[in-house]
Tab-separated table of N, CA and C in Angstrom:
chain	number	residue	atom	x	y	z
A	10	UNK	N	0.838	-1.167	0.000
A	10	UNK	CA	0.000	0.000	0.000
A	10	UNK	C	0.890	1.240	0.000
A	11	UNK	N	0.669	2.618	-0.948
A	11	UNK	CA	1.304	3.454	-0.868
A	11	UNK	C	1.221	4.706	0.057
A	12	UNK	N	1.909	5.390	-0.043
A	12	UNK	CA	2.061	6.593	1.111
A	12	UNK	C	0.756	7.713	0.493
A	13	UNK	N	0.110	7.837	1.230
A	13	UNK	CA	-1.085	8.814	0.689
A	13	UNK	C	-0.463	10.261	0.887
A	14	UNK	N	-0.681	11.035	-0.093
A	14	UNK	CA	-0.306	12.317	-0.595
A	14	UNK	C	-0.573	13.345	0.381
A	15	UNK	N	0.070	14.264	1.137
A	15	UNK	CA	-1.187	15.493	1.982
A	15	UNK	C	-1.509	16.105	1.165
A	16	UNK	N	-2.701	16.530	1.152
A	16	UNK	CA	-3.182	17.560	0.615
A	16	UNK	C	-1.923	18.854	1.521
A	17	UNK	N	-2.087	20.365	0.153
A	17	UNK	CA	-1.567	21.730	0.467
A	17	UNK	C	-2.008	22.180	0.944
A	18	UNK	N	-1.987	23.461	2.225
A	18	UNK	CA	-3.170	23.637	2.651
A	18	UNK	C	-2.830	24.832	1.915
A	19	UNK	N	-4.334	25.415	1.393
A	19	UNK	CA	-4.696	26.495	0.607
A	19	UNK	C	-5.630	27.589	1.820
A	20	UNK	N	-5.484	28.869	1.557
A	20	UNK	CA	-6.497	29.876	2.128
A	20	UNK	C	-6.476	30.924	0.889
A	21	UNK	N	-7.851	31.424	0.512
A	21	UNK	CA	-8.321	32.216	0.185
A	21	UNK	C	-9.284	33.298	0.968
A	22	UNK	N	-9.492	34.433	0.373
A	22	UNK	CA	-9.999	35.532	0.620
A	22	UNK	C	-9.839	36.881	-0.198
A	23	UNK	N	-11.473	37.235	-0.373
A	23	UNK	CA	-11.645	38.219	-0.920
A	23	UNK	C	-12.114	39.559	-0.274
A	24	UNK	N	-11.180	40.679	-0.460
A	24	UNK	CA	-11.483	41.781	0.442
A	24	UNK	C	-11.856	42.963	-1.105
A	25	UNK	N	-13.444	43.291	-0.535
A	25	UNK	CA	-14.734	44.023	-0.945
A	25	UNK	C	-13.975	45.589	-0.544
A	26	UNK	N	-13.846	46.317	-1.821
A	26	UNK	CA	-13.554	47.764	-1.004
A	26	UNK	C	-15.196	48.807	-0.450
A	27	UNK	N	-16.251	48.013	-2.024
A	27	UNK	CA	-17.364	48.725	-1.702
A	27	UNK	C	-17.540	49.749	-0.844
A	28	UNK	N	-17.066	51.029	-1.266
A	28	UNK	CA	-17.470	52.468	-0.660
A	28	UNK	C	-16.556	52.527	0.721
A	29	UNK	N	-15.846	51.757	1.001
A	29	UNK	CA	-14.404	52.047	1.914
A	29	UNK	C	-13.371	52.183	1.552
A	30	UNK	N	-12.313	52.733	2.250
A	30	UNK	CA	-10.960	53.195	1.949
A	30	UNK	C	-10.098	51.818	0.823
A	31	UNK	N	-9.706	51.916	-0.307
A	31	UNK	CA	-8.645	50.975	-0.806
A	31	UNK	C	-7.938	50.894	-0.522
A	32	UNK	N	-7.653	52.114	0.441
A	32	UNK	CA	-5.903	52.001	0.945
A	32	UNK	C	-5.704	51.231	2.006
A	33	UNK	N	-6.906	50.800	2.731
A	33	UNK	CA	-6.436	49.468	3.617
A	33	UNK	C	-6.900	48.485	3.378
A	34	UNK	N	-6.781	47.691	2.385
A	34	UNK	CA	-6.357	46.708	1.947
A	34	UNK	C	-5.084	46.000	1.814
A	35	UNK	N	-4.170	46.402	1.653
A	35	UNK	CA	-2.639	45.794	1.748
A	35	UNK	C	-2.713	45.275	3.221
A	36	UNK	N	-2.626	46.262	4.263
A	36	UNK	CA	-2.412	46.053	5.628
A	36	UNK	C	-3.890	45.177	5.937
A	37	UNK	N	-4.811	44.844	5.433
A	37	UNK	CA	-5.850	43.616	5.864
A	37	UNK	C	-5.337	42.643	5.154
A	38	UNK	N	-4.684	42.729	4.391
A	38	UNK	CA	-3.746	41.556	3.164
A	38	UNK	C	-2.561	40.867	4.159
A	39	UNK	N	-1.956	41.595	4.709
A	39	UNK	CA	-0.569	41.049	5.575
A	39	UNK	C	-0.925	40.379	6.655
A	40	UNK	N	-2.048	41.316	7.436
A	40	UNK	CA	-2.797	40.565	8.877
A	40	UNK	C	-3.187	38.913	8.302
A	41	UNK	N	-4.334	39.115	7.356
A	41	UNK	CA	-4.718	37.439	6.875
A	41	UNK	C	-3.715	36.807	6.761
A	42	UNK	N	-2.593	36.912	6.072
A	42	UNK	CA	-1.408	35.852	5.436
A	42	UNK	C	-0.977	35.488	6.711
A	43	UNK	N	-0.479	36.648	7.724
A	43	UNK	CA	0.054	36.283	8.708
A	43	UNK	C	-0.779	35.226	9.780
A	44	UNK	N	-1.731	35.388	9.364
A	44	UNK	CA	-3.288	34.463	10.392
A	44	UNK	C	-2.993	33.365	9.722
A	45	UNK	N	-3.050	33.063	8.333
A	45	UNK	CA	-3.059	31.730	7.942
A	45	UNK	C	-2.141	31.127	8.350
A	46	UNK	N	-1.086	31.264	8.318
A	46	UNK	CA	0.428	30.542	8.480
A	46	UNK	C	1.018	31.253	9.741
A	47	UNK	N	-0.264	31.564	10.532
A	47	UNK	CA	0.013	31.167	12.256
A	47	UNK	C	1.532	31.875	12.577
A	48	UNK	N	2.384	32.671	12.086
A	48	UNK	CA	3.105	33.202	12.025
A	48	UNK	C	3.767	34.715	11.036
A	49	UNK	N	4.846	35.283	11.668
A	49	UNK	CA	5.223	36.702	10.769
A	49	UNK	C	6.208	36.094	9.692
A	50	UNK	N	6.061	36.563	8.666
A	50	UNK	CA	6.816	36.815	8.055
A	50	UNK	C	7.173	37.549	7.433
A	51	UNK	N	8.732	38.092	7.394
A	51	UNK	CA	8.510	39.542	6.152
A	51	UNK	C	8.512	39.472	5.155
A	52	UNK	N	9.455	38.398	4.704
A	52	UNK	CA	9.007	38.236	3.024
A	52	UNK	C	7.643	38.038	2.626
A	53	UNK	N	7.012	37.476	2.913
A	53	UNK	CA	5.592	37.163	2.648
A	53	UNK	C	5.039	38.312	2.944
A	54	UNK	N	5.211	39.230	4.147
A	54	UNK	CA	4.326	40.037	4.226
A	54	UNK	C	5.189	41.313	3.198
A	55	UNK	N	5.633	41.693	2.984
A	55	UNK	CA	6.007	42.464	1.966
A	55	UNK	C	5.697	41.830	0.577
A	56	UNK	N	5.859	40.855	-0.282
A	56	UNK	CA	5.547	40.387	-1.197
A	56	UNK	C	3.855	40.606	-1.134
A	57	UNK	N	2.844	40.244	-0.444
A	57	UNK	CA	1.982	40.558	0.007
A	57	UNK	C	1.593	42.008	-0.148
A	58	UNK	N	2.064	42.821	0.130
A	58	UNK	CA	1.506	44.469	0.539
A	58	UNK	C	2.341	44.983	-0.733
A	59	UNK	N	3.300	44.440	-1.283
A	59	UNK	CA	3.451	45.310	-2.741
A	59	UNK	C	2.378	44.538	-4.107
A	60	UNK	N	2.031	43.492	-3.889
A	60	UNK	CA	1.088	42.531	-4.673
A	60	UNK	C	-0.017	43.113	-4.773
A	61	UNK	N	-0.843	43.389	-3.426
A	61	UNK	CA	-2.184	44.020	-3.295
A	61	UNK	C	-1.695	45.862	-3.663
A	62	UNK	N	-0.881	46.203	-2.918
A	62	UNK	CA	-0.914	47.525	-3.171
A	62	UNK	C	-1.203	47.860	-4.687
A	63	UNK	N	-0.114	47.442	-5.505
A	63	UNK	CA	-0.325	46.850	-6.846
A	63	UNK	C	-1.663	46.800	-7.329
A	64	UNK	N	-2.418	45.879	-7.069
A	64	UNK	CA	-3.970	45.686	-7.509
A	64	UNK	C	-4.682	46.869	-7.048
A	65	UNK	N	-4.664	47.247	-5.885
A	65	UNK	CA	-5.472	48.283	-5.426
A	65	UNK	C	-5.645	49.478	-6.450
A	66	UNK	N	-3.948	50.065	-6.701
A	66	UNK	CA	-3.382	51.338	-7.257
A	66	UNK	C	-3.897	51.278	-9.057
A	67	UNK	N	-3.787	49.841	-9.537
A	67	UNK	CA	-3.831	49.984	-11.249
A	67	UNK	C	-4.920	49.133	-10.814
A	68	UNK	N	-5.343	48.317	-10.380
A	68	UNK	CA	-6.679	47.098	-10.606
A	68	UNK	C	-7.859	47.807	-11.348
A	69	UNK	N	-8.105	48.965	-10.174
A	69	UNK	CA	-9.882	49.280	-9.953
A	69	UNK	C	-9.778	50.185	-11.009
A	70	UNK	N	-9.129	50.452	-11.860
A	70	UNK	CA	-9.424	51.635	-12.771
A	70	UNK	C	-10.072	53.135	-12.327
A	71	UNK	N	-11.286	53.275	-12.577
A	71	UNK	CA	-11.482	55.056	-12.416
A	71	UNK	C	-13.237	54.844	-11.386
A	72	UNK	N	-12.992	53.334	-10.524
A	72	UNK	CA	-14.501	52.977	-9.983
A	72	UNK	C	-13.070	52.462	-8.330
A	73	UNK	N	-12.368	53.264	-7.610
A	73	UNK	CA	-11.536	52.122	-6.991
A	73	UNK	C	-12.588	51.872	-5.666
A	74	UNK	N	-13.656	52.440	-5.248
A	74	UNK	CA	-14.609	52.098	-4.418
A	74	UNK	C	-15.310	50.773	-4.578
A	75	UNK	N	-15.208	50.467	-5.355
A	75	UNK	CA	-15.917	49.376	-6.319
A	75	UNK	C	-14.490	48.149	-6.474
A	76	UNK	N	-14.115	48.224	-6.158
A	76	UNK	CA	-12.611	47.067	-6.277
A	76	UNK	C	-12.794	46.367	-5.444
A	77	UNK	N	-12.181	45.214	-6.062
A	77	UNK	CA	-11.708	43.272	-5.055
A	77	UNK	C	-10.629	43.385	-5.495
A	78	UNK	N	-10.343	42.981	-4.366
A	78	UNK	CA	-8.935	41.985	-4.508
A	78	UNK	C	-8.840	40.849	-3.682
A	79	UNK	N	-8.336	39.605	-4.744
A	79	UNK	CA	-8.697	38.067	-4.178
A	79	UNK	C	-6.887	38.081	-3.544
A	80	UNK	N	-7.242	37.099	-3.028
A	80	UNK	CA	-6.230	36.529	-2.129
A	80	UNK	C	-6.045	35.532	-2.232
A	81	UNK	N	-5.199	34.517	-2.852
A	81	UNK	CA	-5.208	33.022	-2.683
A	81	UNK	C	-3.656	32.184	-2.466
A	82	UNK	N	-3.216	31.931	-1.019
A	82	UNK	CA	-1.958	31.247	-0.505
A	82	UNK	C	-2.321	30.116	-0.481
A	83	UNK	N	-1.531	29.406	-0.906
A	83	UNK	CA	-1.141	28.011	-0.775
A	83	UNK	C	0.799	27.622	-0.445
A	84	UNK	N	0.569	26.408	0.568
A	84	UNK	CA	2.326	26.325	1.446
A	84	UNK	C	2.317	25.230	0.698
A	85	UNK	N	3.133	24.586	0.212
A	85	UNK	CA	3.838	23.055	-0.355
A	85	UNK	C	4.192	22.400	0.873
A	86	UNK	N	4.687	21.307	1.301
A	86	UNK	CA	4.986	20.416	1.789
A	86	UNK	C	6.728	20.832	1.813
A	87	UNK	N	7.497	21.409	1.227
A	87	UNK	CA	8.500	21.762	1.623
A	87	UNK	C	9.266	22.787	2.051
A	88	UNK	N	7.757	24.139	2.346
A	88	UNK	CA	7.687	24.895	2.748
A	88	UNK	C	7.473	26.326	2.127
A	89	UNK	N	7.754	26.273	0.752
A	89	UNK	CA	7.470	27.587	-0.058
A	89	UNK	C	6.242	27.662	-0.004
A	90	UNK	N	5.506	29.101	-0.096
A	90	UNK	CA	4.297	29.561	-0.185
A	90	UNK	C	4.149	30.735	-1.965
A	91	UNK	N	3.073	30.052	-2.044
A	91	UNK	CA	3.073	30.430	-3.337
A	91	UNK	C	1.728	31.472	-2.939
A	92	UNK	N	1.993	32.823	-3.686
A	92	UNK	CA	0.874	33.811	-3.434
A	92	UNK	C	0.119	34.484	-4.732
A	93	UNK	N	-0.864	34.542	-4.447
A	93	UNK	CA	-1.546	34.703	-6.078
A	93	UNK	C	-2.784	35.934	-6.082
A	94	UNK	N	-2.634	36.898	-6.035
A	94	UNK	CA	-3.332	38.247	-6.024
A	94	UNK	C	-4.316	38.568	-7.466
A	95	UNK	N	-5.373	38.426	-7.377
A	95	UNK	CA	-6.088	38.893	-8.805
A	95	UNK	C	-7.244	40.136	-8.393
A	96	UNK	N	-7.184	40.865	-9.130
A	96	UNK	CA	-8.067	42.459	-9.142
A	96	UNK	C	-9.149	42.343	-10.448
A	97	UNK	N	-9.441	43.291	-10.580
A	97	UNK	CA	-10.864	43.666	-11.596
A	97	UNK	C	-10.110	43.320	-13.035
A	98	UNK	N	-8.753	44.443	-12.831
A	98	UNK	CA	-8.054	44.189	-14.129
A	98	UNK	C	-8.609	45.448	-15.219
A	99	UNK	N	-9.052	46.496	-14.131
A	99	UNK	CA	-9.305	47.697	-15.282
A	99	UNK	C	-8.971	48.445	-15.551
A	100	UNK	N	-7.892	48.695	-15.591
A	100	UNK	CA	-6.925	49.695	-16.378
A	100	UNK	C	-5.811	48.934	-16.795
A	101	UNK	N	-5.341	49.845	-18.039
A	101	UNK	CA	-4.910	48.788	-19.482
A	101	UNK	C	-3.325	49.211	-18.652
A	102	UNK	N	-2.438	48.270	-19.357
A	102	UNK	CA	-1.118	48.090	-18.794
A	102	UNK	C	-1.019	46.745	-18.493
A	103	UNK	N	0.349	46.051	-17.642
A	103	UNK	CA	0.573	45.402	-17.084
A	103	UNK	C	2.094	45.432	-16.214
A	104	UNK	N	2.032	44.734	-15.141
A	104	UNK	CA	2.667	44.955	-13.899
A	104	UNK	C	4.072	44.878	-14.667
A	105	UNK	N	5.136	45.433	-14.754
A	105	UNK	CA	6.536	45.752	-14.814
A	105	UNK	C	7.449	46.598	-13.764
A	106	UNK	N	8.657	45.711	-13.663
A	106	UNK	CA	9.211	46.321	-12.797
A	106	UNK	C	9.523	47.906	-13.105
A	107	UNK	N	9.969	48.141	-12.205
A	107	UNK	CA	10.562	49.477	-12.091
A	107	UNK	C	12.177	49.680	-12.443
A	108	UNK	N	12.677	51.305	-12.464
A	108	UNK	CA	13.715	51.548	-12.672
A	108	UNK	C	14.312	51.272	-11.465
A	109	UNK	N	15.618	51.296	-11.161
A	109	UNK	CA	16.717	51.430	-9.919
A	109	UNK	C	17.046	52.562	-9.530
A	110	UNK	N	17.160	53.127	-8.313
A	110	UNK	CA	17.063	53.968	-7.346
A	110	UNK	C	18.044	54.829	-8.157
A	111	UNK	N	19.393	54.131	-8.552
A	111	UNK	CA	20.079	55.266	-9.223
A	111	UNK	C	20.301	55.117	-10.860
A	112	UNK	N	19.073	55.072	-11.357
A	112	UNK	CA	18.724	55.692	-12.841
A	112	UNK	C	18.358	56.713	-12.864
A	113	UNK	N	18.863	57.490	-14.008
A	113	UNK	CA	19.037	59.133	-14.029
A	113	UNK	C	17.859	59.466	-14.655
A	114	UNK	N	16.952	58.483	-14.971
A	114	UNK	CA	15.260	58.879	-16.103
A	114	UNK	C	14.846	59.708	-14.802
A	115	UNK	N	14.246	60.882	-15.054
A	115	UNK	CA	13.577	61.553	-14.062
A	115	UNK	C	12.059	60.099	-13.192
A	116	UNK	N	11.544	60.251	-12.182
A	116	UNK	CA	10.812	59.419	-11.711
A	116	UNK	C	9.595	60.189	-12.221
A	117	UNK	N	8.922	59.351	-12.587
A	117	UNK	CA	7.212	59.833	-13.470
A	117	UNK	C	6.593	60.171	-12.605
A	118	UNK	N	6.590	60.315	-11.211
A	118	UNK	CA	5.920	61.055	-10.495
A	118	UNK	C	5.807	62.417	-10.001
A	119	UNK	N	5.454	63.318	-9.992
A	119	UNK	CA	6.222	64.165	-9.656
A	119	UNK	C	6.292	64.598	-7.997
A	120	UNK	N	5.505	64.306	-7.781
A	120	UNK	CA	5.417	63.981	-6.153
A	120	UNK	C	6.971	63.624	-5.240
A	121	UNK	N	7.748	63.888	-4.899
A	121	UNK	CA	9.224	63.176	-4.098
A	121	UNK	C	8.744	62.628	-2.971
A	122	UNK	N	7.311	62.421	-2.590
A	122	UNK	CA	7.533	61.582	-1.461
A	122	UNK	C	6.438	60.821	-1.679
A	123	UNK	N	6.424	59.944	-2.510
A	123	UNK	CA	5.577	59.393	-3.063
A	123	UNK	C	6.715	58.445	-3.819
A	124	UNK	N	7.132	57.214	-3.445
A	124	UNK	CA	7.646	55.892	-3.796
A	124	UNK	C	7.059	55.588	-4.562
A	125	UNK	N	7.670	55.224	-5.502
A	125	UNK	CA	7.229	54.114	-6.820
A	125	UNK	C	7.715	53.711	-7.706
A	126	UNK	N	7.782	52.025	-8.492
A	126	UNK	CA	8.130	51.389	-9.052
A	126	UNK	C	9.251	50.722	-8.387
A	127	UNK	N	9.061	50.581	-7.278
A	127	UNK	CA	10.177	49.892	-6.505
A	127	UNK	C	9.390	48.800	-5.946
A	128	UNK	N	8.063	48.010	-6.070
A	128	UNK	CA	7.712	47.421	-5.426
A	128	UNK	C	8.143	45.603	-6.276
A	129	UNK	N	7.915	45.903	-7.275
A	129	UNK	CA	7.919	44.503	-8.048
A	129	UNK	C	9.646	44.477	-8.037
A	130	UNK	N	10.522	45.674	-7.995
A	130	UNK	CA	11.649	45.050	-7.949
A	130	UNK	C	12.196	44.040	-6.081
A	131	UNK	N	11.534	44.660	-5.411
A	131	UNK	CA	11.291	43.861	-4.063
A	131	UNK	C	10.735	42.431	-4.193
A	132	UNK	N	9.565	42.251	-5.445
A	132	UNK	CA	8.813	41.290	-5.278
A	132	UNK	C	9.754	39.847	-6.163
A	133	UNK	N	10.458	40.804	-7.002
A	133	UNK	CA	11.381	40.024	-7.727
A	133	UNK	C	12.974	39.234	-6.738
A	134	UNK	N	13.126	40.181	-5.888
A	134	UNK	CA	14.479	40.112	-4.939
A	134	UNK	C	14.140	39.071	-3.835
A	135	UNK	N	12.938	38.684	-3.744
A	135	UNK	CA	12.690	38.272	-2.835
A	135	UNK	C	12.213	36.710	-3.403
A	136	UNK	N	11.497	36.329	-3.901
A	136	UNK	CA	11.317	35.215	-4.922
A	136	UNK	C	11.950	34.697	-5.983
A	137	UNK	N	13.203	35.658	-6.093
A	137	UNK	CA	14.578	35.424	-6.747
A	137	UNK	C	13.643	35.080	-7.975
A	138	UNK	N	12.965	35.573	-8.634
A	138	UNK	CA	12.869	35.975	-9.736
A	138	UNK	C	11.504	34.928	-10.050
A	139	UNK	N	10.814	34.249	-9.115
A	139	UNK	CA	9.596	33.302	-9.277
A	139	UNK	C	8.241	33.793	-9.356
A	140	UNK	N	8.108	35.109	-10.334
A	140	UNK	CA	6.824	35.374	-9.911
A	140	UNK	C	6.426	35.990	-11.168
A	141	UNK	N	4.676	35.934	-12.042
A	141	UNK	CA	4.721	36.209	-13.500
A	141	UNK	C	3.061	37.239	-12.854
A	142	UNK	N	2.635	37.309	-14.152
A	142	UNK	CA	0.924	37.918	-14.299
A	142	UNK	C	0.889	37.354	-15.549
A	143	UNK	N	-0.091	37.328	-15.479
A	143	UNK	CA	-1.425	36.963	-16.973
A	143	UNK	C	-2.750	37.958	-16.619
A	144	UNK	N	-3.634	37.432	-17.648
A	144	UNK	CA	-5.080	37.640	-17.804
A	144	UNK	C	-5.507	36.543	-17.833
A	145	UNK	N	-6.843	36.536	-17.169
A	145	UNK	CA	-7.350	34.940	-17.330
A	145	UNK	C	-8.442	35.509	-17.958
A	146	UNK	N	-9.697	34.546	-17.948
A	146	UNK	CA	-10.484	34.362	-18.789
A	146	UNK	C	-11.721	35.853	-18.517
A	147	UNK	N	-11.782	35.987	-17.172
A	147	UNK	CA	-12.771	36.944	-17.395
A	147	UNK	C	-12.232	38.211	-17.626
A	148	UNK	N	-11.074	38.640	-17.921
A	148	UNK	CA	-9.958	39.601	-17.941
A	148	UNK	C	-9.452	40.431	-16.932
A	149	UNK	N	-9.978	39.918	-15.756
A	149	UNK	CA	-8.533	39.988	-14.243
A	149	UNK	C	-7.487	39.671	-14.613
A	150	UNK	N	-6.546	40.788	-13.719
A	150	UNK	CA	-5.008	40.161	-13.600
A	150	UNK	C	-4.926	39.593	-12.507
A	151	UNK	N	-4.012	38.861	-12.771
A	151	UNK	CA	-3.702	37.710	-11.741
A	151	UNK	C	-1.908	37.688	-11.929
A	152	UNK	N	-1.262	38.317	-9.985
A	152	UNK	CA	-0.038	38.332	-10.395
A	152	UNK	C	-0.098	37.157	-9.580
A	153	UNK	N	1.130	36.053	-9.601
A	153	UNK	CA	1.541	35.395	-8.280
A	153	UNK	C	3.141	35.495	-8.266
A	154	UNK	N	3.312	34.999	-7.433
A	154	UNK	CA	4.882	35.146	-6.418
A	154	UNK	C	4.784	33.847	-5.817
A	155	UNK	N	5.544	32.903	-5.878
A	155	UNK	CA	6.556	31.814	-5.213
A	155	UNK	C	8.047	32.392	-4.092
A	156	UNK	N	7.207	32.095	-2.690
A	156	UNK	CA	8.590	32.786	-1.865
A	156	UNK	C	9.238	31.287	-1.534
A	157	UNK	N	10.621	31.182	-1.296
A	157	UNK	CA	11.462	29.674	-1.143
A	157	UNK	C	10.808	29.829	0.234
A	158	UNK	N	11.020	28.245	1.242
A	158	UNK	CA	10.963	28.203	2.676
A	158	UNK	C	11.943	29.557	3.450
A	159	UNK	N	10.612	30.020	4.395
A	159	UNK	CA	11.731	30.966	5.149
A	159	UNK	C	12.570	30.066	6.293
């Protein structure tokens, strides 16, 4: 008789902005991850809060009261957690990293205290390079991230 397989354990969750702040969503994004897997982590929770921030900022297009963002972790059996963030998907683009702190392109923002395009290069540094987007079928993006065992 053979060794029966464990199941992964998977958690999902979808956080409704409906007529509340979008901007806390990331930080209800880090609390859950950290609830599921009963522990902190920073990689995860940063991979996490630049993922959603991400969806929040480009997802909802020009309705962001009206925005989801799904949540779906799953841990392997050898300890990586694979994280998978999908939004509305309404505004045209797609997720690309950013420039490096010391590239001389002026920053497209004009704001100086206002960070940006530094998040996917975090999300990349940290998953050593395991993490893509698509469109799926109903035309959400869907980024995910593979972090190794912490």
């Amino acid at each position: 008789m053979g060794t029966a397989i464990q199941p992964q354990p998977t958690w999902r969750h979808t956080f409704h902005v409906e007529g509340g702040n979008p901007l806390l969503v990331p930080a209800r994004a880090r609390e859950t991850v950290c609830h599921w897997i009963e522990a902190r982590s920073c990689d995860l929770e940063t991979v996490t809060s630049e993922l959603v921030t991400n969806a929040v900022r480009h997802g909802f297009g020009t309705t962001p009261h009206t925005g989801y963002v799904h949540l779906k972790l799953t841990t392997d059996l050898a300890g990586r957690h694979e994280l998978v963030v999908t939004d509305p998907g309404r505004s045209p683009g797609e997720p690309v990293m950013g420039l490096p702190d010391n590239d001389p392109a002026p920053d497209p923002d004009p704001d100086p205290r206002v960070e940006r395009l530094r998040g996917l290069v975090l999300v990349d540094l940290l998953t050593a390079g395991l993490w893509g987007h698509y469109r799926n079928g109903r035309g959400e993006r869907v980024v995910w991230a593979i972090l190794p065992p912490s």
